Amino acid sequence: MKKTTNTIAATLLCTAMALTFASATQNKGAISKKGSTTVVNTTSIAKSVKGYGGTTPLKIYISNNKITKIETLANNEAPGFFARAKKLLSAYIGKDPKTAAKMKVDAVSGATYSSDALIGNMKKGLEYYNSAK
């Protein structure tokens, strides 16, 4: 009985360590530094967040605890709809990451899928940044 319990405990411990390592490896490079600016790349941390055409990754630039810039990365959204949806990102500029992660930003009418994907990327990226601090 004791040997079985020890085996189960060891198996659970190994599984937990493997999952932790896999998670850390999977998100490697999600946060980088450019001088005094921290850059959060949502490519690996928001894979499940999708617009109409797939993922819509972002780079979120944070300096002096304020979001200073948000850059959209390559995606397969319809350019016209995506351009309209991108305008909502300006609501995050100048905000601190903790406040911005809790913001309720409205989707752009007519570009809902793209809007929801961008908002989802912001939330995932900021949650990741806030938990890494």
PDB file of C-alpha atoms in Angstrom:
ATOM      1  CA  MET A   1       0.000   0.000   0.000  1.00  0.00           C
ATOM      2  CA  LYS A   2       2.784   2.439   0.952  1.00  0.00           C
ATOM      3  CA  LYS A   3       4.706   1.633  -2.241  1.00  0.00           C
ATOM      4  CA  THR A   4       1.580   2.287  -4.355  1.00  0.00           C
ATOM      5  CA  THR A   5       0.995   5.617  -2.601  1.00  0.00           C
ATOM      6  CA  ASN A   6       4.624   6.650  -3.180  1.00  0.00           C
ATOM      7  CA  THR A   7       4.399   5.654  -6.838  1.00  0.00           C
ATOM      8  CA  ILE A   8       1.221   7.671  -7.333  1.00  0.00           C
ATOM      9  CA  ALA A   9       2.724  10.689  -5.559  1.00  0.00           C
ATOM     10  CA  ALA A  10       5.879  10.496  -7.671  1.00  0.00           C
ATOM     11  CA  THR A  11       3.821  10.203 -10.863  1.00  0.00           C
ATOM     12  CA  LEU A  12       1.714  13.238  -9.930  1.00  0.00           C
ATOM     13  CA  LEU A  13       4.821  15.259  -9.076  1.00  0.00           C
ATOM     14  CA  CYS A  14       6.478  14.380 -12.387  1.00  0.00           C
ATOM     15  CA  THR A  15       3.326  15.252 -14.306  1.00  0.00           C
ATOM     16  CA  ALA A  16       3.028  18.617 -12.555  1.00  0.00           C
ATOM     17  CA  MET A  17       6.689  19.417 -13.262  1.00  0.00           C
ATOM     18  CA  ALA A  18       6.307  18.434 -16.921  1.00  0.00           C
ATOM     19  CA  LEU A  19       3.214  20.623 -17.341  1.00  0.00           C
ATOM     20  CA  THR A  20       4.965  23.575 -15.694  1.00  0.00           C
ATOM     21  CA  PHE A  21       7.994  23.148 -17.945  1.00  0.00           C
ATOM     22  CA  ALA A  22       5.827  22.756 -21.057  1.00  0.00           C
ATOM     23  CA  SER A  23       3.870  25.895 -20.194  1.00  0.00           C
ATOM     24  CA  ALA A  24       7.031  27.921 -19.625  1.00  0.00           C
ATOM     25  CA  THR A  25       8.593  26.623 -22.840  1.00  0.00           C
ATOM     26  CA  GLN A  26       5.432  27.215 -24.848  1.00  0.00           C
ATOM     27  CA  ASN A  27       5.359  30.913 -23.883  1.00  0.00           C
ATOM     28  CA  LYS A  28       9.095  31.473 -24.230  1.00  0.00           C
ATOM     29  CA  GLY A  29       9.748  34.848 -25.780  1.00  0.00           C
ATOM     30  CA  ALA A  30       6.321  36.228 -24.882  1.00  0.00           C
ATOM     31  CA  ILE A  31       7.976  38.988 -22.847  1.00  0.00           C
ATOM     32  CA  SER A  32      11.080  40.823 -23.980  1.00  0.00           C
ATOM     33  CA  LYS A  33      12.834  44.115 -23.246  1.00  0.00           C
ATOM     34  CA  LYS A  34      13.739  46.943 -25.620  1.00  0.00           C
ATOM     35  CA  GLY A  35      15.698  49.361 -23.488  1.00  0.00           C
ATOM     36  CA  SER A  36      13.360  50.436 -20.694  1.00  0.00           C
ATOM     37  CA  THR A  37      10.297  49.174 -22.566  1.00  0.00           C
ATOM     38  CA  THR A  38       8.771  45.758 -21.959  1.00  0.00           C
ATOM     39  CA  VAL A  39       7.183  44.118 -25.001  1.00  0.00           C
ATOM     40  CA  VAL A  40       4.503  41.443 -24.626  1.00  0.00           C
ATOM     41  CA  ASN A  41       3.999  39.314 -27.736  1.00  0.00           C
ATOM     42  CA  THR A  42       0.655  37.462 -27.620  1.00  0.00           C
ATOM     43  CA  THR A  43       1.492  35.002 -30.425  1.00  0.00           C
ATOM     44  CA  SER A  44       2.119  32.091 -28.046  1.00  0.00           C
ATOM     45  CA  ILE A  45      -0.061  33.124 -25.105  1.00  0.00           C
ATOM     46  CA  ALA A  46      -3.306  33.800 -26.977  1.00  0.00           C
ATOM     47  CA  LYS A  47      -3.406  30.966 -29.532  1.00  0.00           C
ATOM     48  CA  SER A  48      -6.983  30.168 -28.566  1.00  0.00           C
ATOM     49  CA  VAL A  49      -8.175  33.735 -29.223  1.00  0.00           C
ATOM     50  CA  LYS A  50      -9.420  33.926 -32.786  1.00  0.00           C
ATOM     51  CA  GLY A  51     -11.146  36.391 -35.039  1.00  0.00           C
ATOM     52  CA  TYR A  52     -13.046  35.508 -38.190  1.00  0.00           C
ATOM     53  CA  GLY A  53      -9.850  34.528 -40.053  1.00  0.00           C
ATOM     54  CA  GLY A  54      -7.845  33.018 -37.200  1.00  0.00           C
ATOM     55  CA  THR A  55      -5.450  34.387 -34.607  1.00  0.00           C
ATOM     56  CA  THR A  56      -4.803  38.133 -34.293  1.00  0.00           C
ATOM     57  CA  PRO A  57      -1.573  38.451 -32.286  1.00  0.00           C
ATOM     58  CA  LEU A  58      -0.329  41.717 -30.844  1.00  0.00           C
ATOM     59  CA  LYS A  59       2.804  43.286 -29.443  1.00  0.00           C
ATOM     60  CA  ILE A  60       1.987  45.387 -26.392  1.00  0.00           C
ATOM     61  CA  TYR A  61       4.644  47.959 -25.421  1.00  0.00           C
ATOM     62  CA  ILE A  62       4.798  48.974 -21.757  1.00  0.00           C
ATOM     63  CA  SER A  63       7.072  51.677 -20.377  1.00  0.00           C
ATOM     64  CA  ASN A  64       6.985  53.304 -16.931  1.00  0.00           C
ATOM     65  CA  ASN A  65       3.958  51.133 -16.063  1.00  0.00           C
ATOM     66  CA  LYS A  66       1.935  52.567 -18.962  1.00  0.00           C
ATOM     67  CA  ILE A  67       0.901  51.027 -22.274  1.00  0.00           C
ATOM     68  CA  THR A  68       2.665  53.173 -24.852  1.00  0.00           C
ATOM     69  CA  LYS A  69       2.050  51.337 -28.116  1.00  0.00           C
ATOM     70  CA  ILE A  70       0.132  48.354 -29.499  1.00  0.00           C
ATOM     71  CA  GLU A  71       1.256  46.750 -32.730  1.00  0.00           C
ATOM     72  CA  THR A  72      -0.856  44.243 -34.650  1.00  0.00           C
ATOM     73  CA  LEU A  73       1.018  41.287 -36.106  1.00  0.00           C
ATOM     74  CA  ALA A  74       0.368  39.200 -39.218  1.00  0.00           C
ATOM     75  CA  ASN A  75      -3.135  37.747 -39.359  1.00  0.00           C
ATOM     76  CA  ASN A  76      -5.761  36.551 -41.824  1.00  0.00           C
ATOM     77  CA  GLU A  77      -8.566  38.972 -40.992  1.00  0.00           C
ATOM     78  CA  ALA A  78     -10.281  40.876 -43.796  1.00  0.00           C
ATOM     79  CA  PRO A  79      -8.208  44.082 -44.071  1.00  0.00           C
ATOM     80  CA  GLY A  80     -11.170  46.474 -44.129  1.00  0.00           C
ATOM     81  CA  PHE A  81     -12.860  44.984 -41.072  1.00  0.00           C
ATOM     82  CA  PHE A  82      -9.562  44.634 -39.229  1.00  0.00           C
ATOM     83  CA  ALA A  83      -8.624  48.266 -39.867  1.00  0.00           C
ATOM     84  CA  ARG A  84     -11.918  49.342 -38.313  1.00  0.00           C
ATOM     85  CA  ALA A  85     -11.464  47.040 -35.338  1.00  0.00           C
ATOM     86  CA  LYS A  86      -7.868  48.200 -34.693  1.00  0.00           C
ATOM     87  CA  LYS A  87      -9.173  51.616 -33.697  1.00  0.00           C
ATOM     88  CA  LEU A  88     -10.428  50.187 -30.392  1.00  0.00           C
ATOM     89  CA  LEU A  89      -6.825  49.542 -29.312  1.00  0.00           C
ATOM     90  CA  SER A  90      -6.356  53.275 -28.706  1.00  0.00           C
ATOM     91  CA  ALA A  91      -8.532  52.907 -25.574  1.00  0.00           C
ATOM     92  CA  TYR A  92      -5.639  51.058 -23.907  1.00  0.00           C
ATOM     93  CA  ILE A  93      -2.902  53.613 -24.649  1.00  0.00           C
ATOM     94  CA  GLY A  94      -1.712  55.461 -21.552  1.00  0.00           C
ATOM     95  CA  LYS A  95      -3.344  53.023 -19.123  1.00  0.00           C
ATOM     96  CA  ASP A  96      -1.449  50.999 -16.560  1.00  0.00           C
ATOM     97  CA  PRO A  97      -1.506  47.238 -17.314  1.00  0.00           C
ATOM     98  CA  LYS A  98      -3.583  46.272 -14.254  1.00  0.00           C
ATOM     99  CA  THR A  99      -6.319  48.791 -15.027  1.00  0.00           C
ATOM    100  CA  ALA A 100      -6.246  47.979 -18.746  1.00  0.00           C
ATOM    101  CA  ALA A 101      -6.634  44.233 -18.086  1.00  0.00           C
ATOM    102  CA  LYS A 102      -9.963  44.937 -16.350  1.00  0.00           C
ATOM    103  CA  MET A 103     -11.308  47.416 -18.914  1.00  0.00           C
ATOM    104  CA  LYS A 104     -14.552  46.768 -20.746  1.00  0.00           C
ATOM    105  CA  VAL A 105     -13.939  47.895 -24.317  1.00  0.00           C
ATOM    106  CA  ASP A 106     -16.814  47.738 -26.807  1.00  0.00           C
ATOM    107  CA  ALA A 107     -16.430  45.886 -30.079  1.00  0.00           C
ATOM    108  CA  VAL A 108     -16.623  47.903 -33.278  1.00  0.00           C
ATOM    109  CA  SER A 109     -19.989  47.405 -34.954  1.00  0.00           C
ATOM    110  CA  GLY A 110     -19.588  45.480 -38.202  1.00  0.00           C
ATOM    111  CA  ALA A 111     -16.183  44.114 -37.163  1.00  0.00           C
ATOM    112  CA  THR A 112     -17.213  42.134 -34.105  1.00  0.00           C
ATOM    113  CA  TYR A 113     -15.074  39.025 -34.655  1.00  0.00           C
ATOM    114  CA  SER A 114     -11.910  41.056 -35.199  1.00  0.00           C
ATOM    115  CA  SER A 115     -12.773  43.359 -32.300  1.00  0.00           C
ATOM    116  CA  ASP A 116     -13.389  40.483 -29.886  1.00  0.00           C
ATOM    117  CA  ALA A 117     -10.128  38.850 -30.955  1.00  0.00           C
ATOM    118  CA  LEU A 118      -8.129  42.037 -30.375  1.00  0.00           C
ATOM    119  CA  ILE A 119      -9.755  42.577 -26.978  1.00  0.00           C
ATOM    120  CA  GLY A 120      -9.052  38.935 -26.098  1.00  0.00           C
ATOM    121  CA  ASN A 121      -5.400  39.309 -27.087  1.00  0.00           C
ATOM    122  CA  MET A 122      -5.071  42.430 -24.961  1.00  0.00           C
ATOM    123  CA  LYS A 123      -6.598  40.680 -21.945  1.00  0.00           C
ATOM    124  CA  LYS A 124      -4.393  37.566 -22.325  1.00  0.00           C
ATOM    125  CA  GLY A 125      -1.261  39.648 -22.903  1.00  0.00           C
ATOM    126  CA  LEU A 126      -1.893  41.946 -19.953  1.00  0.00           C
ATOM    127  CA  GLU A 127      -2.818  39.068 -17.633  1.00  0.00           C
ATOM    128  CA  TYR A 128       0.423  37.337 -18.613  1.00  0.00           C
ATOM    129  CA  TYR A 129       2.419  40.531 -18.039  1.00  0.00           C
ATOM    130  CA  ASN A 130       0.755  41.221 -14.687  1.00  0.00           C
ATOM    131  CA  SER A 131       1.350  37.656 -13.456  1.00  0.00           C
ATOM    132  CA  ALA A 132       5.020  37.763 -14.541  1.00  0.00           C
ATOM    133  CA  LYS A 133       5.761  40.931 -12.560  1.00  0.00           C
TER     134      LYS A 133
END
